[in-house]
Short mmCIF file of C-alpha atoms in Angstrom, two decimals:
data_model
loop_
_atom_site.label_atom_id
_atom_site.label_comp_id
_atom_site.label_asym_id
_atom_site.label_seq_id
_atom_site.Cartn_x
_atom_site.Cartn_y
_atom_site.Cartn_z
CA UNK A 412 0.00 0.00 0.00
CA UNK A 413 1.22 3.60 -0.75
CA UNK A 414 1.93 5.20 2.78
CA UNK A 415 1.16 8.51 1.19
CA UNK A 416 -2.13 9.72 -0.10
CA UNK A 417 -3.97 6.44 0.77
CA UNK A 418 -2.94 6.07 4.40
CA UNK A 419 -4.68 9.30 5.49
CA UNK A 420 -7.11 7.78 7.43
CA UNK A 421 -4.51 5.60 8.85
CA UNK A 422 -2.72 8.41 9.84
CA UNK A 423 -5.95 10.43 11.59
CA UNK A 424 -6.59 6.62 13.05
CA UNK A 425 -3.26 6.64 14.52
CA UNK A 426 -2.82 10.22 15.97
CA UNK A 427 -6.27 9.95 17.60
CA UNK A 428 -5.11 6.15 19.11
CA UNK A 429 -2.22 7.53 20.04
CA UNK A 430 -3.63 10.17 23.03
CA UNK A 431 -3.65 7.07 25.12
CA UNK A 432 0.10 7.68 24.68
CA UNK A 433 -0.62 11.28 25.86
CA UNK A 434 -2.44 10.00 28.81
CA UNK A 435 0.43 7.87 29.75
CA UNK A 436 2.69 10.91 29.57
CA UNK A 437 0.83 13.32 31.65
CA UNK A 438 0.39 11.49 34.74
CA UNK A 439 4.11 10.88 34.07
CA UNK A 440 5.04 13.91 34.32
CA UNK A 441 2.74 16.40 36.70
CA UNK A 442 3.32 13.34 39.61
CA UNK A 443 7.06 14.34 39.25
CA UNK A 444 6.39 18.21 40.15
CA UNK A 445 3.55 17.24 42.19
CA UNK A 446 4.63 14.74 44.52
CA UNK A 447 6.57 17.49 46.91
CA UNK A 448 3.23 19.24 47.67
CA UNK A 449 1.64 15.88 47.68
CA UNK A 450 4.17 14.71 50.25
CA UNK A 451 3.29 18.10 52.76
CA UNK A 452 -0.57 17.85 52.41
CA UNK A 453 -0.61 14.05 53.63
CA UNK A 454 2.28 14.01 55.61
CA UNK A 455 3.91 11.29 53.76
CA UNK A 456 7.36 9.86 54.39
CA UNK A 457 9.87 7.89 51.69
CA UNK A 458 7.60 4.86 51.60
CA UNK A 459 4.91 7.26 51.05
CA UNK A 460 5.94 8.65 48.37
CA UNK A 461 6.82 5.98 46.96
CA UNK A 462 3.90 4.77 47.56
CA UNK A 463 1.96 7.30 45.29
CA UNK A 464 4.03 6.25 42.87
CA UNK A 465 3.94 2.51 42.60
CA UNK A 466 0.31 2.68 43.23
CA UNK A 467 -0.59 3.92 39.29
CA UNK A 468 2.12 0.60 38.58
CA UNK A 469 0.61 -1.96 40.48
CA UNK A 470 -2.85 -1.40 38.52
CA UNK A 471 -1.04 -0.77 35.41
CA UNK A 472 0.61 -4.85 36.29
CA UNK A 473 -3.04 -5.74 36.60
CA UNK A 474 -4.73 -3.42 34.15
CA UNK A 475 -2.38 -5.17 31.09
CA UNK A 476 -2.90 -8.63 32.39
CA UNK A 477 -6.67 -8.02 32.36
CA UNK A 478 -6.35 -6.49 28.74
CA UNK A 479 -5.23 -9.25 27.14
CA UNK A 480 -8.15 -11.24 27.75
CA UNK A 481 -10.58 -8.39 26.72
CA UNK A 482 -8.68 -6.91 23.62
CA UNK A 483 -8.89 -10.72 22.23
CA UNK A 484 -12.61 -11.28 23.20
CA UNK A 485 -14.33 -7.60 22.79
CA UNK A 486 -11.81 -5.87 20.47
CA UNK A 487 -9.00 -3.37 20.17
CA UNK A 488 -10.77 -0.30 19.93
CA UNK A 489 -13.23 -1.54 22.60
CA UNK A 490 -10.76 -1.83 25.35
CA UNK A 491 -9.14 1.89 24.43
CA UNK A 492 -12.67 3.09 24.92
CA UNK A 493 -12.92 1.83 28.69
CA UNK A 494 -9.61 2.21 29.43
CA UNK A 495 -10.38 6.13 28.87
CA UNK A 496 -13.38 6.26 30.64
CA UNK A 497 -11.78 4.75 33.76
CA UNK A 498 -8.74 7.17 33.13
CA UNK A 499 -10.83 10.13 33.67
CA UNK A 500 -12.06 8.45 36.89
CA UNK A 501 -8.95 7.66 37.90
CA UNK A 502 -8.16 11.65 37.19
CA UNK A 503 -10.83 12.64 39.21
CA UNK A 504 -10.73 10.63 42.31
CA UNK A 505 -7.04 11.79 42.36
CA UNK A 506 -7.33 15.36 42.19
CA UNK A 507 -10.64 15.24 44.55
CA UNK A 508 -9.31 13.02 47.28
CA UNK A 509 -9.00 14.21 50.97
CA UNK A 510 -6.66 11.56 52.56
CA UNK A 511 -3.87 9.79 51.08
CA UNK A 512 -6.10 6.61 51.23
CA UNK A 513 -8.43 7.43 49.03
CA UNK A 514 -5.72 9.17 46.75
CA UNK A 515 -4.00 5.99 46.67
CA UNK A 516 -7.15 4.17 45.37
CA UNK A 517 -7.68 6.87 42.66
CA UNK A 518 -4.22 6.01 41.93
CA UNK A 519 -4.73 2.17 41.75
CA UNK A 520 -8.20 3.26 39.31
CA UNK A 521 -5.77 5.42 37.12
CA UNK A 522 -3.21 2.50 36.86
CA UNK A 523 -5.65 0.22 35.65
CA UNK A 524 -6.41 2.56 33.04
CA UNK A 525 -3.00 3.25 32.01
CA UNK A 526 -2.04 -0.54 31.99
CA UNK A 527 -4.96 -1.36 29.74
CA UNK A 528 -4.24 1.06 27.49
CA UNK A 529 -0.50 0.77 26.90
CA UNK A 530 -1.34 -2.36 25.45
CA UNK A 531 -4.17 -1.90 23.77
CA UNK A 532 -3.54 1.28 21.77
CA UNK A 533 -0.21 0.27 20.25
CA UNK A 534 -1.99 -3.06 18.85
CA UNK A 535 -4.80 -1.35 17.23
CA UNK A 536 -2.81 1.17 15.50
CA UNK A 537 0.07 -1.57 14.33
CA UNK A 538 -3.52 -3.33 13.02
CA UNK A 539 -4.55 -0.91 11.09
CA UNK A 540 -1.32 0.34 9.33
CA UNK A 541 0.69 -0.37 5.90
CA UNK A 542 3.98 -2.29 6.83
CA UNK A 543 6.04 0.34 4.99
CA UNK A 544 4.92 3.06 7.49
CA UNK A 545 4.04 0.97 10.65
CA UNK A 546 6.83 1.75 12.79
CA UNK A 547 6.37 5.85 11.97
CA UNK A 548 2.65 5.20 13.37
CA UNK A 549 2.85 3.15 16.21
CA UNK A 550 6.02 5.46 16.76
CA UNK A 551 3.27 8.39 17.29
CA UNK A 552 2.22 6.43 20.55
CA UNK A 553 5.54 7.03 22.16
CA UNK A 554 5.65 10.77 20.47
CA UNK A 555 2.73 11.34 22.30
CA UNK A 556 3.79 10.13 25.65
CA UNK A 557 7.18 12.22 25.75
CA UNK A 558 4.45 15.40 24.02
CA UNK A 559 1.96 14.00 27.63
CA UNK A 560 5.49 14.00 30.06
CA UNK A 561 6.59 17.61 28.63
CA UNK A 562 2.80 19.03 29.42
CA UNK A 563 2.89 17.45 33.03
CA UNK A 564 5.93 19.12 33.59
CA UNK A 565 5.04 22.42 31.75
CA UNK A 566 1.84 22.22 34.13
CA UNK A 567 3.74 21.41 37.17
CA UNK A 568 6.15 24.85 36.19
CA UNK A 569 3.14 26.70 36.14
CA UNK A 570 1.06 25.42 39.17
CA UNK A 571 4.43 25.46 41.15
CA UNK A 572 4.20 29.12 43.16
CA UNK A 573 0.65 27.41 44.08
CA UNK A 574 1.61 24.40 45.06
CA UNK A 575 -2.11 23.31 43.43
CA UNK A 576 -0.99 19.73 43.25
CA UNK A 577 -5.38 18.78 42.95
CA UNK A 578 -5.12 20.59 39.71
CA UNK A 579 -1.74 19.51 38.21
CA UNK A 580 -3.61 15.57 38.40
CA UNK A 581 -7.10 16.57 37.67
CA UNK A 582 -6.31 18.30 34.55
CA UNK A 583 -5.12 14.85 32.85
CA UNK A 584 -8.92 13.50 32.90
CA UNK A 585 -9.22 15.90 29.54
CA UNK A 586 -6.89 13.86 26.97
CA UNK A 587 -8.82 10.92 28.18
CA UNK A 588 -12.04 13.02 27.37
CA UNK A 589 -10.78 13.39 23.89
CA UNK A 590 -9.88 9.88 23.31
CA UNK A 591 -12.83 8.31 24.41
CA UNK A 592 -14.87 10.91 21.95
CA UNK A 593 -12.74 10.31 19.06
CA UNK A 594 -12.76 6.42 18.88
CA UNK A 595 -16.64 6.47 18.73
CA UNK A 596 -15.83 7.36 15.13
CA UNK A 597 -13.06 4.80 14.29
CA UNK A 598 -13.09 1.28 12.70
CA UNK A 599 -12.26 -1.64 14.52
CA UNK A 600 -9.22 -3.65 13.81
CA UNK A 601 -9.86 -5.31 10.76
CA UNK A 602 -7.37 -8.40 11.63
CA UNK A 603 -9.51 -9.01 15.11
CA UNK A 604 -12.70 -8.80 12.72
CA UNK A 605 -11.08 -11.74 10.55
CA UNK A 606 -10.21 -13.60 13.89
CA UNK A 607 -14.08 -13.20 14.54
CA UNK A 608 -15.33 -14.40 11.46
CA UNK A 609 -16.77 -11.05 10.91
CA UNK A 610 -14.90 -11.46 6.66
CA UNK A 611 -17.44 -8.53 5.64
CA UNK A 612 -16.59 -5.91 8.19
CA UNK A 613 -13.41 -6.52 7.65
CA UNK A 614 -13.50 -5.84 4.35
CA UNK A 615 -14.94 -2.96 4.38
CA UNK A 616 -12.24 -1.72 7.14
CA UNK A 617 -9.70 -2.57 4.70
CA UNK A 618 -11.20 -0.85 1.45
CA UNK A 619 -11.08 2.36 3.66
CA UNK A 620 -7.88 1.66 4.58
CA UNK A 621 -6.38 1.05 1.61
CA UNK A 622 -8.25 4.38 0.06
CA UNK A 623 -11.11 2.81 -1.46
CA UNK A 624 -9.46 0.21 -3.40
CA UNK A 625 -10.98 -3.21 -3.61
CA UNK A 626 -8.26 -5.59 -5.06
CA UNK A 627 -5.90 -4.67 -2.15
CA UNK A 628 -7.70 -4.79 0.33
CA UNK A 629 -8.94 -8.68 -0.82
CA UNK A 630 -4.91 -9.73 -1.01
CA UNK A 631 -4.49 -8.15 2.18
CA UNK A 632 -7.69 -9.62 3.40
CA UNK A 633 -6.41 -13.25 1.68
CA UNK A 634 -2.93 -12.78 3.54
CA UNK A 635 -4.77 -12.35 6.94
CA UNK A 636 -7.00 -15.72 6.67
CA UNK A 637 -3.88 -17.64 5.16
CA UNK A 638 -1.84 -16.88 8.09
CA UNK A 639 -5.09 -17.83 10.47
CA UNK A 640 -5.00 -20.74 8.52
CA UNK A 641 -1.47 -21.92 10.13
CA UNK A 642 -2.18 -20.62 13.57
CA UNK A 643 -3.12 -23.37 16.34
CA UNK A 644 -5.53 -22.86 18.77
CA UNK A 645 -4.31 -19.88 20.68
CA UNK A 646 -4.24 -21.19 24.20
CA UNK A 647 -1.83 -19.98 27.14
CA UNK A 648 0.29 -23.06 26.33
CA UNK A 649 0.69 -22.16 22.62
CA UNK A 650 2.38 -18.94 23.77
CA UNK A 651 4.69 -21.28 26.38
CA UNK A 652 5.64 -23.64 22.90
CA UNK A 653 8.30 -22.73 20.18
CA UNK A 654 8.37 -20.80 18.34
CA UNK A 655 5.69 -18.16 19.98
CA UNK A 656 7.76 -18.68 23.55
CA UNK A 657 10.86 -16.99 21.86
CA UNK A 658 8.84 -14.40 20.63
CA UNK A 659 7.58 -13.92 23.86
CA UNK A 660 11.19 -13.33 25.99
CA UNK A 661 12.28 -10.81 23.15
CA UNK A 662 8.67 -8.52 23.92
CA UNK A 663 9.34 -8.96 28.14
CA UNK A 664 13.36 -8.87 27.46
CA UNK A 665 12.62 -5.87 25.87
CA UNK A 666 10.55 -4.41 28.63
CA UNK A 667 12.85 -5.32 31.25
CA UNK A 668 15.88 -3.43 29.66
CA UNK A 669 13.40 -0.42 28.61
CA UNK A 670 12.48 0.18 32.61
CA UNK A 671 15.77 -1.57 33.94
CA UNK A 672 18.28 1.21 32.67
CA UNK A 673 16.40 3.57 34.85
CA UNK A 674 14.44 5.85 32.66
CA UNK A 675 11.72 6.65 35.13
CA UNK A 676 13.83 7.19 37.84
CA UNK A 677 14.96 10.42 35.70
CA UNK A 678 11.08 11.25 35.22
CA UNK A 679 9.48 10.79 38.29
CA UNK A 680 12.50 12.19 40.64
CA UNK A 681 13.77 14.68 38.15
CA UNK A 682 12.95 18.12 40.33
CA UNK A 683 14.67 15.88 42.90
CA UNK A 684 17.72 14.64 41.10
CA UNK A 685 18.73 18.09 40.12
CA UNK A 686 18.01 19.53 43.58
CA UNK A 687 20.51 16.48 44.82
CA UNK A 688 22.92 18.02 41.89
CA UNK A 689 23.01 21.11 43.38
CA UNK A 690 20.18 23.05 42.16
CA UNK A 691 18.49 24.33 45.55
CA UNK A 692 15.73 26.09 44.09
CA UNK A 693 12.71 23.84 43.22
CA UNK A 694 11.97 26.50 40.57
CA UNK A 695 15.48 25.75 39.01
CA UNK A 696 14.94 22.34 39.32
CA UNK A 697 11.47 22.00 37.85
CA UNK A 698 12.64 24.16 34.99
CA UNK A 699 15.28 22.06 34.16
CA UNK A 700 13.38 19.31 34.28
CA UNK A 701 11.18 20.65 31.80
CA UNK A 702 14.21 20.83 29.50
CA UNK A 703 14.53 17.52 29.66
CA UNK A 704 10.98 16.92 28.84
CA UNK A 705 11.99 19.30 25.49
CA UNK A 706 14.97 17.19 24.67
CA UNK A 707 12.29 13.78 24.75
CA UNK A 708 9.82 15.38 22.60
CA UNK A 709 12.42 16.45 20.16
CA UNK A 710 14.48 13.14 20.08
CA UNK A 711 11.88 11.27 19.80
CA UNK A 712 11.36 12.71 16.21
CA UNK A 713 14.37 11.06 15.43
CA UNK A 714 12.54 8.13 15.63
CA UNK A 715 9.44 8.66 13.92
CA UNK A 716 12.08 9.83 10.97
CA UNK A 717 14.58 6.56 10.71
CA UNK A 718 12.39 3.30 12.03
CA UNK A 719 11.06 2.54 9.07
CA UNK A 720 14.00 3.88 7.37
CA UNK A 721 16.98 1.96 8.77
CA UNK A 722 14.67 -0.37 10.99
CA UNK A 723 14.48 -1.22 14.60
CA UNK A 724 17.98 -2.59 15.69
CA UNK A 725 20.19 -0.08 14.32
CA UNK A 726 18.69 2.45 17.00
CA UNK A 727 18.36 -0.09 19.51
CA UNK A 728 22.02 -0.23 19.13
CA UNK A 729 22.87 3.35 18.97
CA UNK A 730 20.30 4.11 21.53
CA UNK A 731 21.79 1.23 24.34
CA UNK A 732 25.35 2.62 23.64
CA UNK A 733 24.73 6.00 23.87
CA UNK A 734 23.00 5.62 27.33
CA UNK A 735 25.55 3.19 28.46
CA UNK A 736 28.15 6.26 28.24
CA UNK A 737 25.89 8.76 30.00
CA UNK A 738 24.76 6.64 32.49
CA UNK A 739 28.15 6.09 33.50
CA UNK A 740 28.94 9.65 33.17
CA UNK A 741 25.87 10.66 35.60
CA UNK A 742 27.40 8.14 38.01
CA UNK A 743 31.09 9.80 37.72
CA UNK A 744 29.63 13.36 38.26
CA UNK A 745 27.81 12.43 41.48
CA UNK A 746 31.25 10.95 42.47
CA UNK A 747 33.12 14.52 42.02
CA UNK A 748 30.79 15.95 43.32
CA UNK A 749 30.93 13.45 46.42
CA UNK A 750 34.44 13.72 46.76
CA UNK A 751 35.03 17.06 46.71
CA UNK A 752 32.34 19.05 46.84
CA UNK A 753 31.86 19.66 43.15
CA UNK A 754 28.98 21.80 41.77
CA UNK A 755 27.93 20.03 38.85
CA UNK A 756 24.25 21.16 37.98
CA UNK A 757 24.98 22.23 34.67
CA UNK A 758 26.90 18.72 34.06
CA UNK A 759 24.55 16.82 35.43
CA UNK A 760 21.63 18.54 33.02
CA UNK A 761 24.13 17.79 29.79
CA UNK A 762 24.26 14.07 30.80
CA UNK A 763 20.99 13.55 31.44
CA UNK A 764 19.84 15.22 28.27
CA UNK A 765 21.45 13.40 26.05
CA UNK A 766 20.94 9.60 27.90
CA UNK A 767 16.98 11.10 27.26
CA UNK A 768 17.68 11.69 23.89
CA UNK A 769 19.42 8.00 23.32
CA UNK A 770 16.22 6.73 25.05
CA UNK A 771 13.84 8.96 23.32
CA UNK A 772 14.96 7.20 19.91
CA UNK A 773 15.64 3.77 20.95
CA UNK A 774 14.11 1.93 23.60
CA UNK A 775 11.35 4.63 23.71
CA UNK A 776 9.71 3.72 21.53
CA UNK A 777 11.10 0.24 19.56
CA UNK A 778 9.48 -2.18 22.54
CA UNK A 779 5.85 -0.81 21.48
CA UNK A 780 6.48 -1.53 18.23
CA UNK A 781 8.28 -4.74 18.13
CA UNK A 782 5.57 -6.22 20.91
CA UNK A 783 2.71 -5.59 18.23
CA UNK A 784 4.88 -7.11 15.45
CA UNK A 785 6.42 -10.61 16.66
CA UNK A 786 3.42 -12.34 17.78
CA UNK A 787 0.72 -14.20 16.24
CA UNK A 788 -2.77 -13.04 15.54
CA UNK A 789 -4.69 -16.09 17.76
CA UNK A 790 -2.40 -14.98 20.72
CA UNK A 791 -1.25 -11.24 19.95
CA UNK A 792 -3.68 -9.81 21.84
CA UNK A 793 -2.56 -11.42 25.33
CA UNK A 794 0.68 -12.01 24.50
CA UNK A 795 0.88 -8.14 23.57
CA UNK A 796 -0.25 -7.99 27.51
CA UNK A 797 1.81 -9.81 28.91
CA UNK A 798 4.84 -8.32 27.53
CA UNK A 799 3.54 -4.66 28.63
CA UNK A 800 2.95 -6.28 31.94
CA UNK A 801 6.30 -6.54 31.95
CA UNK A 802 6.99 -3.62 31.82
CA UNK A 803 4.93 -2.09 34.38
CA UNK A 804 6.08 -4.42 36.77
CA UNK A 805 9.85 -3.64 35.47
CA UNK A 806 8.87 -0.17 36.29
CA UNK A 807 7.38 -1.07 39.71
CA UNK A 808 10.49 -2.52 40.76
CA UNK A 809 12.91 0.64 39.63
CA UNK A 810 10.79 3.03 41.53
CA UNK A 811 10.51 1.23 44.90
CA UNK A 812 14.19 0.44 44.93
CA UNK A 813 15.43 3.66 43.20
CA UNK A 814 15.32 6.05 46.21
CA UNK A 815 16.44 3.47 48.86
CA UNK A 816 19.64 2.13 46.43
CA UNK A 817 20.33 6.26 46.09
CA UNK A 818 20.34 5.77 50.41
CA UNK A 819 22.69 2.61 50.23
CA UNK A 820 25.07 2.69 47.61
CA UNK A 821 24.99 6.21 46.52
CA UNK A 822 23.92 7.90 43.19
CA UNK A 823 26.89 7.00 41.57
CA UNK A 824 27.07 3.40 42.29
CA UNK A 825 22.70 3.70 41.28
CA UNK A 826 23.42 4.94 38.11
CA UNK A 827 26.61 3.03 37.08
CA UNK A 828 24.57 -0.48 37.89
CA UNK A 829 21.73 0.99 35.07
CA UNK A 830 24.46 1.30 32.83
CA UNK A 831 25.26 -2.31 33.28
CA UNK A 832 21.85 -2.98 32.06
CA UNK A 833 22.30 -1.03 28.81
CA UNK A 834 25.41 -2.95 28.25
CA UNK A 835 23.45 -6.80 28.81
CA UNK A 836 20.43 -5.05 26.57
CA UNK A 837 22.94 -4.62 23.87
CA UNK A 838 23.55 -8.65 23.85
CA UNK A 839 20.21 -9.22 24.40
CA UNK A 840 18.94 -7.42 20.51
CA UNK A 841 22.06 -8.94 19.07
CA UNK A 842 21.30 -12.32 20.33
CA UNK A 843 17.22 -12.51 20.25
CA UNK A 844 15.85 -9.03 18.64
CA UNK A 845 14.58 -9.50 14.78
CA UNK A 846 14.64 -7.16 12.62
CA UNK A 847 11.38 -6.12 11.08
CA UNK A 848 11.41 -3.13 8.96
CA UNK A 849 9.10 -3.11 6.06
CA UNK A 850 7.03 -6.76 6.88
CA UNK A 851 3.67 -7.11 6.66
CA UNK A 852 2.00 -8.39 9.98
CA UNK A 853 1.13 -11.53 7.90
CA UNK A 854 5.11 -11.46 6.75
CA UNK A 855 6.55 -11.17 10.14
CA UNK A 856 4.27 -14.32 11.27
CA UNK A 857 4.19 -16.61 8.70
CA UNK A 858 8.29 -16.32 9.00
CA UNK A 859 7.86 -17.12 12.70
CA UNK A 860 5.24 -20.24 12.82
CA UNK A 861 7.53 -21.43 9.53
CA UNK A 862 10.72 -21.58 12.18
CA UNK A 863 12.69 -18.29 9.83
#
C-alpha cells in the first residue's frame, strides 16, 4: 500500500489512538512536580511517596494482564474506549481526594487505566497500518507520551508558586475526554474482525484503509485468513511452545531493559535529582526538568524519521550505547561531586539530556512496536499484555528500589549499575531481537510459525 495519499485515514486513526500515549505521559510527568506538595498535604514519608508512585504501577501490572483477555474477546478499539473512561475516573478521584487513602485508590483506578491502554492502543494502530509506514505510526504512541510527560511538567512549572498539586492531576482527565470521543468514530481492527469471522466488516475496514481500493484490500484480506490458517488454537500453552515462547522473551526482554536502565527514575525524581545536583531552588529544578521533557519530545522525532527507514535494531544499538556512556557519566559526576564538593548542575543537566535523547529514539519507543509485530494473531492480543505487563512491573520494581539504592550505595554506584543494564540489553537485541522493517503483519508471522 502507498503510505502517502492512501494512508490518510490511517494516519488520523493513529494520531487519535495515540492520546492514550498522551495520557500515559501526563500522569508521568505532573506526579514528578507534584509529589513534593503531595508529600506536605498528607504528611507522607519515603515509603509514602513511593507509595503514590507505585500505586498507578501496580494497577497498570493488573490493568495489562486483564487487557489481554478483553482486547482478544471484545476488540482493540473496545478496550481503548474503557480504558479512557476509567482514566478520567482515575483523574478525578485523584485530584478530589481528601486523605492519602483514598488518593492511593484513585491512583490504583488510574493504573488500571494506564495498563490497559499501553497495550491496547499500540496493537490497534500496528492493526490498522501499511507495513512500509508501521513503525512511523505506532512510533506516534511514544511521540505522544514524551508530548503527555513535557505538558505534566510544563503544568507542574506553572502550578508550582501554588503548590495546586489537585489541579496539576485533575487536569489529565481531559486527553482521556478526547480519546474516548474520538474512537466512537473509528473502525475496529480489521485483523480481530477476521479472527471473529466477521470477513465482511473486515473488508470494508480494509477498502477504507487502503483508500477505497478493492483488489488490495482482498490480497491483504487473503494474507490475513492464510496466516489464520497456520495458527493453532491460541491457548496460554501455545504462547509457552516454540516458536511463539521466543517471541515472547524478546517482547518482556525488551521491557525489562526499557524500565531496567532507569528511565523513570529520571522522570518521576527529576525536580529531585537536580536539587541532589546542586540546584536548591525547586523553581530551578522544575525548569530544568522541563528541559529535559523538550529534549524527549524532540528526540523522539528522530525516531518517527529513521524506524522505518533503517529499521528497529540499528537504533536499539545506537540508543543502548549512547545511554551506556551517559549513564556512566551521571554516576562519575555524582562521584566529584561526592568527593570534593563539586557543583555540577549544569553537568549533570548535559548528561541527562542526552541519555533522554538515546532513550527517546531507541528503547522509547522500539518495545511498542516490536511487541505488536512478533506475535501471532490467535495470541497477539494477550501475548501483547503480557509483555507490557512486563513492563509495568519492570517499572514497579525501579521506583521502589530507586530512592532506597540512592540511600545505600549512593547515586553513583545507582546509576553506574543501570548502565550495566544497557550494556546486557545490547547482547540481548544482538542475540534474540529481529529485525522487522518493512514486513507485513502476515510477513513477520508466517516467518515465525515457519521456524525463519
Amino acid at each position: 500500500m502507498n503510505p502517502g495519499k492512501k494512508s490518510g485515514i490511517v494516519i488520523f486513526t493513529s494520531a487519535i489512538a495515540a492520546l492514550a500515549g498522551l495520557m500515559l505521559g501526563y500522569d508521568t510527568g505532573t506526579v514528578s512536580g507534584a509529589l513534593g506538595f503531595i508529600s506536605d498535604s498528607f504528611r507522607l514519608d519515603t515509603m509514602g511517596k513511593g507509595s503514590v508512585v507505585s500505586m498507578v504501577l501496580i494497577g497498570g501490572i493488573i490493568g495489562a494482564l486483564v487487557n489481554g483477555f478483553l482486547a482478544d474477546r471484545l476488540g482493540r478499539k473496545i478496550t481503548v474506549q474503557a480504558a479512557a473512561l476509567l482514566f478520567i475516573a482515575g483523574a478525578a478521584g485523584s485530584a478530589l481526594s481528601q486523605s492519602a487513602g483514598a488518593l492511593l485508590i484513585s491512583r490504583f483506578v488510574l493504573g488500571l487505566a494506564l495498563g490497559a491502554v499501553s497495550a491496547s492502543a499500540p496493537l490497534y494502530i500496528a492493526e490498522i497500518s501499511p507495513a512500509a509506514g508501521r513503525g512511523r505510526l505506532v512510533t506516534y504512541f511514544q511521540l505522544a507520551i514524551t508530548i503527555g510527560i513535557l505538558l505534566g511538567y510544563i503544568v507542574d512549572r506553572t502550578l508550582t508558586a501554588s503548590g495546586n498539586w489537585r489541579l496539576m492531576l485533575g487536569t489529565g482527565s481531559i486527553p482521556a475526554f478526547i480519546l474516548l470521543l474520538g474512537m466512537f468514530v473509528l473502525p475496529p481492527s480489521p485483523r480481530w474482525l477476521i479472527r471473529m469471522g466477521r470477513e465482511k466488516e473486515a473488508r470494508e475496514t480494509l477498502i477504507k484503509i487502503t483508500g477505497g481500493d478493492p483488489a488490495e484490500a482482498d490480497s491483504e484480506l487473503n494474507d490475513i485468513k492464510k496466516v489464520l490458517s497456520m495458527e493453532s488454537g491460541g491457548g496460554l500453552a501455545d504462547m509457552l511452545r516454540p516458536p511463539v515462547n521466543r517471541a515472547l522473551v524478546t517482547g518482556i526482554g525488551l521491557f525489562l531493559v526499557q524500565q531496567w536502565v532507569g528511565i523513570n527514575t529520571i522522570m518521576y525524581y527529576a525536580p529531585s535529582l537536580f536539587r541532589g545536583a546542586g540546584m536548591e531552588s525547586p523553581h530551578a529544578a522544575i525548569l530544568a526538568t522541563v528541559s529535559v521533557g523538550v529534549v524527549n519530545v524532540l528526540a523522539t522525532f528522530i525516531a518517527v524519521w529513521l524506524i522505518d527507514r533503517v529499521g528497529r535494531k540499528p537504533l536499539l544499538y545506537a540508543g543502548l550505547a549512547g545511554m551506556l556512556v551517559s549513564l556512566t557519566a551521571i554516576g562519575g559526576i555524582f562521584a566529584l561531586r561526592d568527593s570534593g564538593g563539586y557543583e555540577i548542575g549544569r553537568s549533570a543537566i548535559i548528561a541527562v539530556w542526552f541519555y533522554v535523547a538515546c532513550f527517546a529514539f531507541s528503547l522509547g519507543p522500539v518495545p511498542w512496536l516490536v511487541m505488536t509485530e512478533i506475535f501471532p494473531l490467535n495470541v497477539r492480543g494477550r501475548a501483547v499484555s503480557i509483555a507490557t505487563m512486563s513492563s509495568w512491573g519492570a517499572n514497579l520494581i525501579v521506583s521502589f528500589t530507586f530512592l532506597p539504592l540512592m540511600e545505600a550505595i549512593g547515586a553513583s554506584y545507582t546509576y553506574w549499575l543501570y548502565a550495566l543494564v544497557s550494556l546486557i540489553g545490547l547482547a540481548f537485541v544482538w542475540r534474540l531481537v529481529p529485525e522487522t522493517k518493512g514486513m507485513t503483519l502476515e510477513e513477520i508471522e508466517e516467518r515465525l510459525l515457519s521456524g525463519k
